[in-house]
CSV table of C-alpha atoms in Angstrom, one decimal:
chain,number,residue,atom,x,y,z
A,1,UNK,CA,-10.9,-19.1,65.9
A,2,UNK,CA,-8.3,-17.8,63.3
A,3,UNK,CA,-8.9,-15.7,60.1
A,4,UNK,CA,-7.2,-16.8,57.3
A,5,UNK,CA,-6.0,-13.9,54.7
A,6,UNK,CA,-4.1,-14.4,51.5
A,7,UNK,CA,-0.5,-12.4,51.1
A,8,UNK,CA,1.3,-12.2,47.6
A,9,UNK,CA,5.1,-13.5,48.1
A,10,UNK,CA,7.1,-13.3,45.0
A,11,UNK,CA,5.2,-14.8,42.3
A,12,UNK,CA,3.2,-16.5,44.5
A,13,UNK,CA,0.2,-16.5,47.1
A,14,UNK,CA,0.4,-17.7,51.0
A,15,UNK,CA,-2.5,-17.8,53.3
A,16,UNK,CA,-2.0,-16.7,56.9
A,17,UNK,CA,-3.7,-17.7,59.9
A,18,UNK,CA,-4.8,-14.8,62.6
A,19,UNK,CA,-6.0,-15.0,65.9
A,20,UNK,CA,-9.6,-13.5,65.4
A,21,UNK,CA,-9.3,-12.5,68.8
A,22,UNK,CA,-6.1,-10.7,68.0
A,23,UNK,CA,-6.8,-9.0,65.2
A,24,UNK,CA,-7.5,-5.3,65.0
A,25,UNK,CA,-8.1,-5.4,61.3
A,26,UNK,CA,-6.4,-5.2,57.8
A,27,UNK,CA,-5.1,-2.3,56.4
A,28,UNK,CA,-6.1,-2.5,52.8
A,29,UNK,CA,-6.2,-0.5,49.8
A,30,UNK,CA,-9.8,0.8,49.2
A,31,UNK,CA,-9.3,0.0,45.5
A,32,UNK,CA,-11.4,1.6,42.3
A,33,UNK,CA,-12.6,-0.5,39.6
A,34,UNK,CA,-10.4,-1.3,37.1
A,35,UNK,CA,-11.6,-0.1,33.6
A,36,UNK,CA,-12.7,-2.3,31.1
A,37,UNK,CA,-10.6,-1.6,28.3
A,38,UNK,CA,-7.0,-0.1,29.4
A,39,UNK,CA,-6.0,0.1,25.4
A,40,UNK,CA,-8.7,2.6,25.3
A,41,UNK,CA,-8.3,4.6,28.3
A,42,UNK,CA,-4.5,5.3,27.1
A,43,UNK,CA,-5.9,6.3,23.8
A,44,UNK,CA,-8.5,8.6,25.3
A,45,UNK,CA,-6.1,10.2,28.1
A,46,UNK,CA,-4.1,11.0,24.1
A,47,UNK,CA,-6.5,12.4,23.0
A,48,UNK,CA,-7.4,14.5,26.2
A,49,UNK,CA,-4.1,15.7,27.3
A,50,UNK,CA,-4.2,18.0,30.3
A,51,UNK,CA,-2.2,21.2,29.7
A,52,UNK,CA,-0.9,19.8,26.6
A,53,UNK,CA,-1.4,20.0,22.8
A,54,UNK,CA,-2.3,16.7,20.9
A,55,UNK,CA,0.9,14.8,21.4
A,56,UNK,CA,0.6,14.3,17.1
A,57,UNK,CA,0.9,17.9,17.2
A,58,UNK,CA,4.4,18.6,19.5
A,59,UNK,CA,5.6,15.5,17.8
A,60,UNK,CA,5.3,17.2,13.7
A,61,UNK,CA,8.5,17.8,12.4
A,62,UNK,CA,10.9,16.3,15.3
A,63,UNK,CA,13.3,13.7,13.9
A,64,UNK,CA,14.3,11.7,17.4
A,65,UNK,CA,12.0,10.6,20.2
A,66,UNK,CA,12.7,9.0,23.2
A,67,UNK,CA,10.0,7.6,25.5
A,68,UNK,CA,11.2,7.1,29.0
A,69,UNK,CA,10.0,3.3,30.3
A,70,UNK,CA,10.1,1.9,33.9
A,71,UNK,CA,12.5,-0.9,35.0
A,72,UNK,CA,11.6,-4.2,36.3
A,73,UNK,CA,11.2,-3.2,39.7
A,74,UNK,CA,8.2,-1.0,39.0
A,75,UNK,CA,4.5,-2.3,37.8
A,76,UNK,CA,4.2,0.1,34.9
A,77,UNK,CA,2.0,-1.1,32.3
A,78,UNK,CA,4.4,-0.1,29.3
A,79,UNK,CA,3.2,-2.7,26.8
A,80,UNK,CA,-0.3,-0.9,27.4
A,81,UNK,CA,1.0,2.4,27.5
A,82,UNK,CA,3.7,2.3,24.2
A,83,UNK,CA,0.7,0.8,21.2
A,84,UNK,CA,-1.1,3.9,21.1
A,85,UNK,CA,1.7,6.3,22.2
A,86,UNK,CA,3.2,5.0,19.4
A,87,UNK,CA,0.2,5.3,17.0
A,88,UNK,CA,-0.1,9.0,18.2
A,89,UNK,CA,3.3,9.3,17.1
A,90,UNK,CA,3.4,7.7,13.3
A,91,UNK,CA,0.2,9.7,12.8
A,92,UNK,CA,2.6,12.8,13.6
A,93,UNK,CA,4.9,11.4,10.8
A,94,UNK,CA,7.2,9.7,13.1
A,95,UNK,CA,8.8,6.8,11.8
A,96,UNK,CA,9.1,3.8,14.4
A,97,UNK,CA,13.1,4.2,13.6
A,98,UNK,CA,13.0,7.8,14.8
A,99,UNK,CA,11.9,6.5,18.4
A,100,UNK,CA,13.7,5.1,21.4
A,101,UNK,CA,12.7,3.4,24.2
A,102,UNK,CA,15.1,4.2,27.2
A,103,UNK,CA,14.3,2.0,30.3
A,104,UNK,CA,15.3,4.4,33.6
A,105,UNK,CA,17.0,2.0,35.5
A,106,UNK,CA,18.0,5.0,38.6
A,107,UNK,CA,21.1,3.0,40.0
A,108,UNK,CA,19.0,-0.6,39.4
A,109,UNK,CA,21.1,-3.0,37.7
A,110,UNK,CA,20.8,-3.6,33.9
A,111,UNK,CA,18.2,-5.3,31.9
A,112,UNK,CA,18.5,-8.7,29.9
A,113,UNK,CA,16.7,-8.9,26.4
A,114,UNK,CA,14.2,-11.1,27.5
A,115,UNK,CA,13.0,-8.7,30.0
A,116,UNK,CA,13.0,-6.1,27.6
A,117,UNK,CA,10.2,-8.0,25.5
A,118,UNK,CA,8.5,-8.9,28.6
A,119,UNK,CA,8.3,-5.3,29.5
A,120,UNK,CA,7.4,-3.6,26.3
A,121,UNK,CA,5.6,-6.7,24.7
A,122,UNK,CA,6.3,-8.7,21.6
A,123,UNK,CA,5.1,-6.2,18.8
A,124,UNK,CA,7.1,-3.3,20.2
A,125,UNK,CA,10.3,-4.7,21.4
A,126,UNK,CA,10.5,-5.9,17.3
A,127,UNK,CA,9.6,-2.4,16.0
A,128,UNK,CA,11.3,-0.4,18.5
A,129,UNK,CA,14.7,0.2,19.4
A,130,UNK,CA,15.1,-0.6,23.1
A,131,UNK,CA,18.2,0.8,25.5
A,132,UNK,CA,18.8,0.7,29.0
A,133,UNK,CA,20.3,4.0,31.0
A,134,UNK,CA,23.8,4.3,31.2
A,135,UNK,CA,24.5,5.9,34.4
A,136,UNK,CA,28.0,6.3,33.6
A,137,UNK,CA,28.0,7.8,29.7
A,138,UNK,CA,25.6,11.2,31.0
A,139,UNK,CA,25.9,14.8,29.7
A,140,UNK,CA,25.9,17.7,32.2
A,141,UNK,CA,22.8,20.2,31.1
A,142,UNK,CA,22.6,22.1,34.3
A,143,UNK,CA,22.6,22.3,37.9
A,144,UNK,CA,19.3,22.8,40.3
A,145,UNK,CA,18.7,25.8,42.4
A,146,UNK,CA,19.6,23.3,45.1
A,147,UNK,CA,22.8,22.6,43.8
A,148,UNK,CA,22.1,19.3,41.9
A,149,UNK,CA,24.1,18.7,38.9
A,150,UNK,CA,21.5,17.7,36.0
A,151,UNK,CA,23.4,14.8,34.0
A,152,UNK,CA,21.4,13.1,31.9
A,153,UNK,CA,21.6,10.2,29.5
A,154,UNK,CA,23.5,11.2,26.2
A,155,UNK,CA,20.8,9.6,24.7
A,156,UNK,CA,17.8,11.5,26.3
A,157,UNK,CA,20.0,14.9,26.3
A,158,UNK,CA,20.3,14.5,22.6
A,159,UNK,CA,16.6,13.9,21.7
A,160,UNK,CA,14.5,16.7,20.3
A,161,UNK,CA,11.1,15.1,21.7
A,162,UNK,CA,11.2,13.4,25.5
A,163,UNK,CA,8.0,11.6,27.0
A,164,UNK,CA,8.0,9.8,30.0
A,165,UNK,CA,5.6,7.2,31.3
A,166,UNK,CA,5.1,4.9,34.1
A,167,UNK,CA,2.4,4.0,37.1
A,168,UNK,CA,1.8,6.4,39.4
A,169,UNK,CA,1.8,5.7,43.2
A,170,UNK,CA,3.0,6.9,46.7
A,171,UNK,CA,6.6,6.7,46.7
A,172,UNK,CA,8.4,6.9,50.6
A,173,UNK,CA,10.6,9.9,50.1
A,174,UNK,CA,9.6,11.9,46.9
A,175,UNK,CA,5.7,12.0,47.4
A,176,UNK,CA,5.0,10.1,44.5
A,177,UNK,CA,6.0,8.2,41.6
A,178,UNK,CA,5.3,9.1,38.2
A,179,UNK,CA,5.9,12.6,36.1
A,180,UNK,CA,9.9,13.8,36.6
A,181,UNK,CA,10.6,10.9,38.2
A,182,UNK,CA,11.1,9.2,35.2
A,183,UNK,CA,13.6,11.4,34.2
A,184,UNK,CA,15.7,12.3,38.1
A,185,UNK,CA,16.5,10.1,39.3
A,186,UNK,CA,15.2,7.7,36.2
A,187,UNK,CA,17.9,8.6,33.4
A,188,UNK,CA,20.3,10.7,35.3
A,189,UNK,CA,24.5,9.9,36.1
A,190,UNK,CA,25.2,8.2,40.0
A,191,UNK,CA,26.4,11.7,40.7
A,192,UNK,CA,22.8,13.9,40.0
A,193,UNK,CA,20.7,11.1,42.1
A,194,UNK,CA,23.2,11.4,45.1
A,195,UNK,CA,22.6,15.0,45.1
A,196,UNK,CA,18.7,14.4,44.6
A,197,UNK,CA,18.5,11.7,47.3
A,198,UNK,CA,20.7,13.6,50.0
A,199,UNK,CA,17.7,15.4,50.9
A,200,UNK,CA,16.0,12.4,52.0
A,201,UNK,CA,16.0,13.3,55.7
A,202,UNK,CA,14.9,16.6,55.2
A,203,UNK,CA,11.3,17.3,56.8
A,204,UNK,CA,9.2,17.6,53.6
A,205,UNK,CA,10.3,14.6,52.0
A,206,UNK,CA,8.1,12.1,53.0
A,207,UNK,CA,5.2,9.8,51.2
A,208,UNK,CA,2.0,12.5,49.8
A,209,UNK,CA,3.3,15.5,49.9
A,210,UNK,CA,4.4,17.6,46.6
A,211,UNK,CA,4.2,20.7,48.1
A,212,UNK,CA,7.7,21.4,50.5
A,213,UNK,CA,9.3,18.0,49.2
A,214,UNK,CA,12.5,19.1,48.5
A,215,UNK,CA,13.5,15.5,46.1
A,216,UNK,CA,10.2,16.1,44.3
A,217,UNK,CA,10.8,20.0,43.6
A,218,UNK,CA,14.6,19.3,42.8
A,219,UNK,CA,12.6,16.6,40.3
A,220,UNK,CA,10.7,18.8,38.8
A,221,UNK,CA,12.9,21.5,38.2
A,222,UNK,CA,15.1,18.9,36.6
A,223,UNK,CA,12.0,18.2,34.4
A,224,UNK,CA,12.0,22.0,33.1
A,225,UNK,CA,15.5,22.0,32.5
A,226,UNK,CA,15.3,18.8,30.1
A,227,UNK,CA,12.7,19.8,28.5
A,228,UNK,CA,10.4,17.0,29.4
A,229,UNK,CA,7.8,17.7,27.3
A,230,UNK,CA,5.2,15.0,27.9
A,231,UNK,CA,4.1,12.2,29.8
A,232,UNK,CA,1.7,9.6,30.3
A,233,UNK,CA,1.1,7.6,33.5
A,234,UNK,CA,-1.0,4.9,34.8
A,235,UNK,CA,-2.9,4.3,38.2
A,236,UNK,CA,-3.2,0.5,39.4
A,237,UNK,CA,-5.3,-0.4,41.8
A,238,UNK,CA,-3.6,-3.4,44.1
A,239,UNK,CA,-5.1,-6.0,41.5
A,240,UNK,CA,-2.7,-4.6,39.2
A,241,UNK,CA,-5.4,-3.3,37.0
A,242,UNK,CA,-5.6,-0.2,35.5
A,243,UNK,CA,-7.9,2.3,37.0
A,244,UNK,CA,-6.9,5.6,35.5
A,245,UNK,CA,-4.0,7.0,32.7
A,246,UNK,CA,-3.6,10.9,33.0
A,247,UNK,CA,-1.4,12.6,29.8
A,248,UNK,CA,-0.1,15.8,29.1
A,249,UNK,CA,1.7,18.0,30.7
A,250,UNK,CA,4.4,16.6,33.4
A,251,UNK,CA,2.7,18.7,36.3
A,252,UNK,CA,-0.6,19.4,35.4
A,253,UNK,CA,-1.4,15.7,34.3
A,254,UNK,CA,0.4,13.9,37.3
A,255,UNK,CA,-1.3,16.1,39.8
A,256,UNK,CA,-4.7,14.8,38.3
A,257,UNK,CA,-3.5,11.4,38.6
A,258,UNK,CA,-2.3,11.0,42.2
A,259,UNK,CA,-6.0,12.0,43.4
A,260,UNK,CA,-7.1,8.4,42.2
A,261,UNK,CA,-3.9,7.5,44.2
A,262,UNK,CA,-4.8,9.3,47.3
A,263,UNK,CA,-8.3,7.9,47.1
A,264,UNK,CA,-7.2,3.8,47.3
A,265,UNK,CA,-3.8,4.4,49.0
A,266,UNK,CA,-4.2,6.7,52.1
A,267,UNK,CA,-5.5,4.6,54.6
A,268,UNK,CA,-6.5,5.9,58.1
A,269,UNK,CA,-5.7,3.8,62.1
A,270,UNK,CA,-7.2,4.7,64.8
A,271,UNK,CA,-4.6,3.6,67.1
A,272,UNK,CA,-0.9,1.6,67.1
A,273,UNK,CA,-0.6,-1.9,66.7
A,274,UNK,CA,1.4,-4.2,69.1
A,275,UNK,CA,2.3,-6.2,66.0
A,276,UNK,CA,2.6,-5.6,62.1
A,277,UNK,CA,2.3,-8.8,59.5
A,278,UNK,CA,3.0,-7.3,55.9
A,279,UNK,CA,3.5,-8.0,52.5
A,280,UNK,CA,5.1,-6.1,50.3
A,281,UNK,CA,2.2,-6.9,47.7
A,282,UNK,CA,4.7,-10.0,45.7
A,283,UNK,CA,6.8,-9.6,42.6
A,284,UNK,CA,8.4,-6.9,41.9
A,285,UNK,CA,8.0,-4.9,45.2
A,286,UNK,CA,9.4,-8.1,46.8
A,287,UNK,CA,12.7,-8.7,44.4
A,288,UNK,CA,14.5,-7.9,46.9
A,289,UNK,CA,15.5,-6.5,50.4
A,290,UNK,CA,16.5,-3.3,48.4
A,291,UNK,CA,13.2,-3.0,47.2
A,292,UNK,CA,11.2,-4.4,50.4
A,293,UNK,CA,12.7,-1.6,52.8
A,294,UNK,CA,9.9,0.2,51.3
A,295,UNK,CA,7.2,-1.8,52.7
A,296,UNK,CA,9.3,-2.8,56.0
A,297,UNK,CA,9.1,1.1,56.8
A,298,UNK,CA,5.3,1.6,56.6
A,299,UNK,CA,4.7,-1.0,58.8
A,300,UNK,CA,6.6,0.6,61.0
A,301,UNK,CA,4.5,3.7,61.0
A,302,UNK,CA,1.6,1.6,62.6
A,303,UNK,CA,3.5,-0.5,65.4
A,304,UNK,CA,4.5,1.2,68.5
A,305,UNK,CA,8.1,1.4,69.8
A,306,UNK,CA,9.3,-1.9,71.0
A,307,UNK,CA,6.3,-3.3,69.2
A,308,UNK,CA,6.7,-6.3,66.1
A,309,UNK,CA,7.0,-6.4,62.4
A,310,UNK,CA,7.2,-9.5,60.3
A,311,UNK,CA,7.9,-8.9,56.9
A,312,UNK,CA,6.8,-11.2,54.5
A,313,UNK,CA,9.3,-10.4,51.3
A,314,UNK,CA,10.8,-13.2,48.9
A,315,UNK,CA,14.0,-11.7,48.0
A,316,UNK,CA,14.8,-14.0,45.1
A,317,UNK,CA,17.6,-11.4,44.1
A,318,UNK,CA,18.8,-11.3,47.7
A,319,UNK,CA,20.4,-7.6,49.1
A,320,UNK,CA,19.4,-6.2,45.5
A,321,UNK,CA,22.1,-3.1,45.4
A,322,UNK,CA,26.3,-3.8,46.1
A,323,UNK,CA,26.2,-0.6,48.3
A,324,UNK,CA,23.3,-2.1,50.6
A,325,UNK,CA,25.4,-5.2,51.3
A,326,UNK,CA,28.7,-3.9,51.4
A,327,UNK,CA,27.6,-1.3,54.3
A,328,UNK,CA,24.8,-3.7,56.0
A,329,UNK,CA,27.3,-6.9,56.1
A,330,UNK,CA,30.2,-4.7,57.7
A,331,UNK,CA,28.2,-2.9,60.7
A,332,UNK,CA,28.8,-4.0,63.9
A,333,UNK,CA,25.3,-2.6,64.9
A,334,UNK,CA,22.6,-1.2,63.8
A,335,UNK,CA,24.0,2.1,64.9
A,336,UNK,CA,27.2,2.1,62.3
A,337,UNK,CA,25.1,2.5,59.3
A,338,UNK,CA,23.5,5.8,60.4
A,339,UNK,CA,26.5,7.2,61.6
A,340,UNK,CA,28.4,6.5,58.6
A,341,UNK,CA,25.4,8.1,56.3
A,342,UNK,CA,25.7,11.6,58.8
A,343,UNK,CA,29.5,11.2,57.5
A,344,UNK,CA,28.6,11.1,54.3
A,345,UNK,CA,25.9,10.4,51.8
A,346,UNK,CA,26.0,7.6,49.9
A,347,UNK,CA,23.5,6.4,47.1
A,348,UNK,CA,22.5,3.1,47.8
A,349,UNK,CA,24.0,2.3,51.0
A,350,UNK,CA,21.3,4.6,52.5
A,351,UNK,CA,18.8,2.1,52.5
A,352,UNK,CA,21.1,-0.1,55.1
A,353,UNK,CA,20.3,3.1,57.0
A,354,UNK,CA,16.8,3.1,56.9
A,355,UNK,CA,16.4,-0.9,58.1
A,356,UNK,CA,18.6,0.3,60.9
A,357,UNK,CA,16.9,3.2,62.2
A,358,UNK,CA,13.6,0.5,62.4
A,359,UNK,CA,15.4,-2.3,63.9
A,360,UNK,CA,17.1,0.0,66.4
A,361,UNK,CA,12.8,0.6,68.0
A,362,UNK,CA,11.4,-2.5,67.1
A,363,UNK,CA,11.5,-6.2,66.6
A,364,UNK,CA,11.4,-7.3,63.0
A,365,UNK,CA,11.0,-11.0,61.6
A,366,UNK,CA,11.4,-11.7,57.5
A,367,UNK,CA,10.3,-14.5,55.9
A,368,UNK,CA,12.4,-15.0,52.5
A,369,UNK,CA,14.2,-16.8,50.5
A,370,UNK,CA,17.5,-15.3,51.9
A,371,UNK,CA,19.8,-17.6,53.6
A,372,UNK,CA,19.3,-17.3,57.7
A,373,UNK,CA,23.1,-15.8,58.1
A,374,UNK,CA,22.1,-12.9,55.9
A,375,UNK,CA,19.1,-11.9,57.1
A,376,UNK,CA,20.4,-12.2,60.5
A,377,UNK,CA,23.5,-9.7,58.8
A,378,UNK,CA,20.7,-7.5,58.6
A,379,UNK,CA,20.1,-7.2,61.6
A,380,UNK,CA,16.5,-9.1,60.9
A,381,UNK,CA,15.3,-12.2,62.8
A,382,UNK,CA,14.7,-15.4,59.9
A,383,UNK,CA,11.6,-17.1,60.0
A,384,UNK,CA,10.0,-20.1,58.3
A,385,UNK,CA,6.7,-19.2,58.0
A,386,UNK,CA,4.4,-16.0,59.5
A,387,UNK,CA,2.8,-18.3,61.9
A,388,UNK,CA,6.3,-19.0,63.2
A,389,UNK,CA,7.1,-15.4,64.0
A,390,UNK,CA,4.0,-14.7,65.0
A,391,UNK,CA,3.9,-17.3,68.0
A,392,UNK,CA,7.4,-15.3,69.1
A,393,UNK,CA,5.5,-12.5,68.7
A,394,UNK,CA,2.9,-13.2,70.9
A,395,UNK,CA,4.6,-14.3,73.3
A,396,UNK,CA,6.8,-11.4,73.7
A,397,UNK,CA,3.6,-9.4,73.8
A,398,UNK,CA,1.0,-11.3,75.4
A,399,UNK,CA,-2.0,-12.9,74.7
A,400,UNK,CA,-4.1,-9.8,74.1
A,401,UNK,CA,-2.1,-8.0,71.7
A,402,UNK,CA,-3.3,-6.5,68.8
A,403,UNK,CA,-2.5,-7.2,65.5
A,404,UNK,CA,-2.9,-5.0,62.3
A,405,UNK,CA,-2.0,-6.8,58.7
A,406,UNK,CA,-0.9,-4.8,55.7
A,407,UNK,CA,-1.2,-7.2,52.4
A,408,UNK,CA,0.3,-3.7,50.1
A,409,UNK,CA,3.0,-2.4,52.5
A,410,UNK,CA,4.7,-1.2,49.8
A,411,UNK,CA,1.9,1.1,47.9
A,412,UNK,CA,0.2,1.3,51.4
A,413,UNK,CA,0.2,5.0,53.5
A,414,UNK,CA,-0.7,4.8,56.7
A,415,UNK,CA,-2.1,7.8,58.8
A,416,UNK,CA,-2.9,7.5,62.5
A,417,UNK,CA,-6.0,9.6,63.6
A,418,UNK,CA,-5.2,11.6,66.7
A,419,UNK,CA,-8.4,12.7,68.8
């Protein structure tokens, strides 16, 4: 007897085919309704702003705006979010040519105009003026107490109001997403988000925690230093629907927000699986293997060493960062790339370290779009289909081994219960 389950793949839904008698369950998302009107719930997190003023209020008298946006690699619901942001804003006497919207790209690649009307919708690509981050035209403001230097956008630096948006969820290395984010790494020079990512390895920076998270403090005290003075971000459930927005102020609203994220996204195990099938939860977590590594590594928390994953990732855009490939496509083994980053940091090119250090304690399969000699560059083992993969699987492991399926890998925190 099999189960059949449906996982998202690009655009796109596949069904699988389990074992029943292999299957020791499905580690999903215990989602919260989505509400029934998401214009509405952005207009009533306005007009309840935690920590905050009325936004109409800050915004009197100030002459330009900038409004932080996600990229396309992110599920933000900006063409919710900007109509009543906006409103808020003309009510303050703000005219819609006194506003940008700056899409934080991080070190993401640029933007065509299409996909800046698809992100912002129709109405507000035509009234707004829309820019991506420049990375490489930034103004120095400051430098952290951890040393990082604080270059931000010329653009951003120069405005006299900043507001940030964007969807809030667990994010691998700096707790969550959401709040300062958008601004470090969001809007910063190549130079500020190598100093905030160096820290990556260092105990506290890991998915759900705040407290102790060095990239997330070194975020937020970035944040101060800008000025950021308000933001508004959006919980999805795995549906993609809107479950909560939070506004205000950029601590005291995002910590009200990630407690709807803890409540759908911290999933408990009781034990370690012998094999791992996951989905990165389709388009745009699934862009590419840049973007994928996120899901690859928490399967990996729930599969023992020497254990299986099979990653289930489209990869339309292939490697998805120049760094990544350079590095992945020139290591001889999966021990190069995490020598070379204890020689040096390098932005980018870390996440060719993070496959490795999975691939060097367990078996992984992908299913993509990527041709078979790159994925095999990686280090990865190509597959047609799950059901491929999973019959190598099995019978590496044996007919009794248990199977644990993640359909949001990416979103997805896994926490083994210890007796």
């Amino acid at each position: 007897m099999f189960v059949k389950i449906q996982l998202k793949y690009g655009r796109e839904t596949k069904e699988i085919s389990i074992p029943a008698r292999n299957l020791m369950g499905i580690l999903e998302p215990e989602d919260l309704p989505g509400v029934k009107d998401p214009l509405e719930e952005v207009r009533q997190a306005l007009a309840n702003p935690r920590g905050t003023p009325l936004l109409r209020e800050m915004a009197r008298g100030k002459r330009n705006v900038v409004i932080l946006c996600s990229d396309i690699s992110r599920p933000a619901p900006s063409q919710i979010i900007l109509p009543p942001l906006l409103d808020e804003l003309n009510r303050a006497g703000i005219k819609d040519d006194q506003v940008t919207v700056i899409f934080g790209l991080g070190i993401h690649r640029p933007h065509s105009p299409l996909e800046h009307r698809q992100l912002v919708g129709e109405e507000m690509f035509r009234r707004l003026r829309c820019l991506d981050h420049n990375p490489r035209d930034c103004v120095q403001i400051g430098q952290s107490s951890r040393g990082t230097p604080v270059q931000l956008f010329r653009p951003v630096a120069q405005a006299d109001l900043i507001i940030a948006t964007g969807n809030l969820e667990l994010h691998r290395k700096a707790g969550y997403t959401g709040g300062d984010k958008a601004l470090m790494p969001g809007v910063c020079s190549r130079e500020s988000i190598q100093g905030n990512h160096r820290m990556m390895d260092q105990p506290g920076a890991k998915p759900g925690q705040i407290t102790g998270n060095p990239i997330r403090e070194d975020m937020e005290e970035a944040g101060r230093m800008a000025g950021l003075a308000f933001i508004v971000n959006a919980v999805l459930n795995s549906r993609q629907e809107m479950v909560k927005t939070v506004a205000g102020d950029r601590i005291q609203a995002h910590r009200e927000g990630i407690k709807y994220v803890d409540r759908m996204y911290r999933r408990a195990i009781s034990r370690l699986a012998d094999i791992a099938v996951a989905s990165c939860g389709g388009f745009p977590k699934d862009q590419s293997l840049y973007q994928a590594q996120k899901g690859l590594e928490n399967a990996s928390q729930v599969v023992r060493e020497g254990g299986t994953i099979i990653l289930l990732a489209e990869c339309g855009e292939m490697y998805g960062n120049r760094l990544f490939e350079e590095w992945i496509s020139r290591a001889r083994s999966p021990d190069d790339p995490l020598r070379w980053l204890q020689e040096q940091f390098v932005l980018g090119a870390h996440k060719a370290a993070a496959i490795c250090r999975v691939v060097q304690k367990k078996e992984v399969f992908l299913i993509s779009r990527m041709p078979k000699e790159a994925v095999e560059n990686c280090f990865l083992r190509p597959a047609e289909t799950v059901e491929q993969a999973l019959a190598k699987a099995l019978e590496k492991h044996g007919p009794h081994a248990q199977i644990l399926v993640l359909p949001h890998a990416n979103t997805t925190l896994p926490l083994v219960k210890t007796s």
